[in-house]
Coordinates of C-alpha atoms in Angstrom, one line a residue:
M1 CA -73.3 -6.7 35.1
R2 CA -70.6 -4.0 34.4
I3 CA -70.1 -6.1 31.1
F4 CA -73.4 -6.2 29.9
V5 CA -74.3 -2.5 31.0
K6 CA -71.2 -1.3 28.4
Y7 CA -72.7 -4.1 26.0
L8 CA -76.2 -2.7 26.4
S9 CA -75.3 0.8 25.5
K10 CA -73.5 0.4 22.2
F11 CA -77.2 -0.7 20.9
S12 CA -79.0 2.0 23.1
G13 CA -79.8 3.6 20.0
F14 CA -81.4 1.4 18.5
L15 CA -83.2 0.0 21.4
F16 CA -84.5 3.8 22.1
L17 CA -85.8 3.5 18.1
L18 CA -87.5 0.5 18.7
F19 CA -89.0 2.2 21.6
L20 CA -90.4 5.2 19.2
I21 CA -91.8 2.6 16.8
G22 CA -93.7 0.8 19.3
I23 CA -95.4 4.3 20.7
W24 CA -96.0 5.1 17.5
T25 CA -97.6 1.6 16.5
F26 CA -99.8 1.8 19.9
I27 CA -100.7 5.3 19.0
S28 CA -102.0 4.2 15.0
S29 CA -103.6 0.6 16.4
G30 CA -104.6 1.2 19.6
P31 CA -107.6 2.5 21.4
E32 CA -109.5 4.4 18.7
W33 CA -110.2 8.1 19.0
S34 CA -111.4 10.9 16.7
S35 CA -107.7 12.3 15.7
Q36 CA -106.1 8.9 15.4
Y37 CA -106.4 8.9 11.4
L38 CA -103.7 11.4 11.4
F39 CA -101.6 9.0 12.9
P40 CA -101.0 6.3 10.1
S41 CA -99.3 2.7 11.4
P42 CA -96.0 2.0 10.6
K43 CA -97.0 -0.3 8.1
A44 CA -99.3 2.0 6.1
V45 CA -96.3 4.5 6.0
L46 CA -93.6 2.1 4.8
T47 CA -96.5 0.9 2.0
A48 CA -96.7 4.6 0.6
L49 CA -93.2 4.7 0.4
F50 CA -92.6 1.4 -1.4
N51 CA -95.9 2.7 -3.7
S52 CA -94.3 6.0 -3.9
R53 CA -90.7 5.6 -4.3
E54 CA -90.3 6.9 -8.1
E55 CA -92.5 10.0 -7.2
L56 CA -90.0 10.1 -4.0
L57 CA -86.7 9.5 -5.8
R58 CA -87.3 12.5 -8.2
S59 CA -88.3 15.0 -5.5
A60 CA -85.3 14.3 -3.6
W61 CA -83.5 14.6 -7.0
S62 CA -85.2 17.8 -8.0
S63 CA -84.5 19.5 -4.1
L64 CA -80.7 18.4 -4.5
L65 CA -80.6 20.6 -8.2
K66 CA -81.6 23.6 -5.9
L67 CA -79.9 22.7 -2.9
V68 CA -76.0 21.5 -4.1
P69 CA -75.4 25.1 -6.4
A70 CA -76.5 27.2 -3.5
Y71 CA -74.9 25.5 -0.7
F72 CA -71.7 25.2 -3.0
A73 CA -71.8 28.9 -3.5
A74 CA -72.5 29.9 0.0
A75 CA -69.3 27.5 1.0
V76 CA -67.4 29.3 -1.7
V77 CA -68.2 32.6 -0.9
G78 CA -68.3 32.2 3.0
I79 CA -65.2 30.5 3.5
S80 CA -63.4 33.2 1.4
L81 CA -64.5 36.0 3.4
G82 CA -64.3 34.2 6.7
I83 CA -60.6 33.4 5.9
V84 CA -60.1 37.2 4.8
S85 CA -62.3 38.8 7.5
G86 CA -60.3 36.6 10.1
S87 CA -56.9 37.3 9.7
V88 CA -57.3 41.5 8.5
P89 CA -58.5 43.5 11.4
W90 CA -59.5 46.3 9.4
V91 CA -61.6 43.7 6.9
G92 CA -63.3 42.3 10.4
T93 CA -64.0 45.1 11.8
M94 CA -66.1 46.6 8.9
L95 CA -67.9 43.6 8.2
K96 CA -68.7 42.8 12.6
P97 CA -71.5 45.0 12.5
I98 CA -73.3 43.9 9.4
S99 CA -73.2 40.3 10.3
R100 CA -74.2 41.1 14.0
F101 CA -77.6 42.8 12.0
A102 CA -78.2 40.2 9.0
A103 CA -76.9 36.8 10.5
P104 CA -80.0 36.5 13.4
I105 CA -82.4 37.4 11.3
P106 CA -84.3 34.1 10.3
P107 CA -83.9 33.2 6.4
N108 CA -87.3 32.2 6.3
V109 CA -88.5 35.6 6.7
Y110 CA -87.3 36.9 3.2
I111 CA -89.1 34.0 1.2
P112 CA -92.2 36.2 0.4
Y113 CA -90.1 38.9 -0.7
A114 CA -87.3 36.6 -2.6
I115 CA -90.3 34.9 -4.6
A116 CA -91.8 38.5 -5.6
I117 CA -88.5 39.7 -6.5
L118 CA -86.8 37.3 -8.7
P119 CA -87.8 36.3 -11.9
T120 CA -88.3 32.3 -10.9
F121 CA -88.7 29.7 -7.7
Y122 CA -85.6 28.2 -8.9
L123 CA -84.0 31.5 -8.1
S124 CA -86.0 32.7 -5.1
S125 CA -84.9 29.3 -3.5
T126 CA -81.7 29.4 -4.1
F127 CA -80.9 32.9 -2.5
I128 CA -83.0 31.2 0.7
I129 CA -80.6 28.5 0.7
F130 CA -77.7 30.7 0.1
I131 CA -78.2 33.1 3.4
A132 CA -79.2 30.2 5.5
A133 CA -75.8 28.2 4.6
F134 CA -73.6 31.6 4.5
W135 CA -74.0 32.6 7.6
P136 CA -72.7 29.9 10.0
I137 CA -70.0 28.8 7.4
Y138 CA -68.8 32.7 7.2
L139 CA -69.2 33.2 11.3
N140 CA -67.6 30.0 12.1
T141 CA -64.7 30.4 9.4
A142 CA -63.8 33.9 10.6
A143 CA -64.0 32.8 14.5
G144 CA -61.3 30.3 13.4
A145 CA -59.6 32.2 11.1
A146 CA -59.1 35.0 14.3
D147 CA -58.2 32.2 17.1
I148 CA -55.2 31.4 14.8
P149 CA -52.2 32.1 17.4
E150 CA -50.0 35.4 16.8
K151 CA -46.9 33.1 16.4
Y152 CA -48.3 31.5 13.0
R153 CA -48.4 34.7 11.6
R154 CA -45.1 36.0 12.9
N155 CA -43.2 32.9 11.7
A156 CA -44.9 33.1 8.5
A157 CA -43.5 36.8 8.1
I158 CA -40.2 35.5 9.1
I159 CA -40.0 32.8 6.5
G160 CA -41.1 35.1 4.2
I161 CA -44.7 34.1 3.2
G162 CA -46.7 36.9 1.8
R163 CA -50.4 38.1 2.9
F164 CA -52.5 36.0 -0.1
E165 CA -50.1 32.6 0.9
Y166 CA -50.4 32.9 4.5
L167 CA -54.2 33.1 3.8
W168 CA -54.6 29.9 1.5
R169 CA -51.4 27.8 2.8
I170 CA -51.9 28.7 7.0
A171 CA -55.1 30.8 7.6
F172 CA -57.3 28.4 5.8
V173 CA -55.9 25.1 7.0
A174 CA -55.5 25.8 10.5
S175 CA -59.2 27.0 10.4
L176 CA -60.5 23.9 9.1
P177 CA -61.9 22.4 12.2
S178 CA -64.2 25.7 12.7
I179 CA -64.9 26.2 8.5
F180 CA -66.5 22.5 8.6
S181 CA -68.5 23.2 11.9
G182 CA -70.1 26.0 9.8
L183 CA -70.6 23.7 7.1
S184 CA -72.4 21.0 9.1
V185 CA -75.1 23.4 10.4
G186 CA -75.0 25.7 7.1
M187 CA -75.9 22.3 5.8
G188 CA -78.9 21.4 8.1
L189 CA -80.3 24.9 7.7
S190 CA -79.9 25.3 4.2
F191 CA -82.1 22.2 3.7
I192 CA -84.5 23.3 6.3
M193 CA -85.1 26.3 4.1
L194 CA -85.1 24.2 1.0
T195 CA -88.6 22.5 2.7
V196 CA -89.7 25.4 4.0
A197 CA -89.8 27.3 0.6
E198 CA -90.7 24.5 -1.2
L199 CA -94.1 24.4 0.5
F200 CA -94.6 28.4 -0.7
G201 CA -95.3 27.1 -4.5
E202 CA -93.2 24.9 -5.9
N203 CA -94.1 21.8 -7.9
T204 CA -91.4 19.7 -7.3
G205 CA -89.3 18.5 -4.4
L206 CA -89.7 17.2 -1.5
G207 CA -91.4 20.2 0.6
H208 CA -93.9 20.1 -2.6
F209 CA -94.7 16.2 -1.7
V210 CA -95.6 16.7 1.7
Q211 CA -97.7 19.5 1.4
F212 CA -99.5 17.7 -1.6
Y213 CA -100.8 15.1 0.3
A214 CA -101.3 17.1 3.1
D215 CA -103.7 18.7 1.3
Y216 CA -105.7 16.0 0.2
S217 CA -105.2 14.3 3.9
D218 CA -103.2 11.3 2.5
Y219 CA -101.2 10.8 6.0
P220 CA -99.2 7.9 4.8
N221 CA -98.3 9.4 1.7
M222 CA -97.7 12.5 3.7
V223 CA -95.6 11.0 7.0
A224 CA -94.0 8.7 4.0
G225 CA -92.6 12.1 2.7
I226 CA -91.8 13.1 5.9
L227 CA -89.6 10.0 6.7
W228 CA -88.3 9.9 3.1
T229 CA -87.0 13.4 3.8
G230 CA -85.2 12.4 7.1
I231 CA -83.5 9.2 5.4
V232 CA -82.0 11.7 2.6
V233 CA -80.7 14.6 5.1
L234 CA -79.0 11.7 7.2
A235 CA -77.3 10.3 3.8
I236 CA -76.2 13.7 3.3
M237 CA -75.0 14.3 7.0
E238 CA -73.4 10.9 7.1
F239 CA -71.7 11.6 4.4
F240 CA -70.4 14.6 5.4
E241 CA -69.4 13.6 8.6
F242 CA -67.3 10.5 6.8
V243 CA -65.6 13.4 4.5
K244 CA -64.7 15.1 7.6
R245 CA -63.1 12.8 9.2
K246 CA -60.9 12.0 6.3
V247 CA -59.9 15.8 5.9
L248 CA -59.5 16.4 9.5
F249 CA -57.7 12.7 10.2
W250 CA -54.7 15.3 12.2
T251 CA -57.2 16.4 14.8
K252 CA -57.2 15.0 18.2
A253 CA -61.1 14.7 18.2
N254 CA -60.5 12.3 15.0

């Protein structure tokens, strides 16, 4: 019995997914009710997903063209500033009030203002993605750098390692677990903000795809767009976790 339970637990996620699909099928194909058209059947969604595959691929590519540069910029700035902030006390003290004030502000509140002041939607969406990714990356990096044991600093000074060399050879490496935590959270938030920004007037991207078919009450295509967005995000996060495991092979968690 114990072996059976252990074996079954390996497939618990898959079984739960089948359970959810069963509920979805029952809602869409069960007893008729007034709002049932809002829940297209899995077969209808898969058909829409196949028929719109080229448009969905173009939408995903358009979204990634906005996501990747903004996220990369946020990672570079957030990690660099976080390492310095966590390693140099006076810099951390100076930036702490700003981070406590600005970090909790939801990035989506900047969207109307960014669209109004920036000349193109590409720049405004890039700005929103940058803000969404920057704060979790910066805060996690700064916390990781600040938690480095003092003996590392003393040993670095004893063997003649200068301040700049300490930042990238010791502080950066020691902070990598915290950096990857921030990068993971930042990626999730940046993708959320990307799709939200695309709902505000962009004519390409995954957010636009979903909004476009929702406006025309084409719910099979709308749900297909949501499903495809989830697949794209899952693929990105799985790739990210693969890189994380390779880089952090020396940590106990991996």
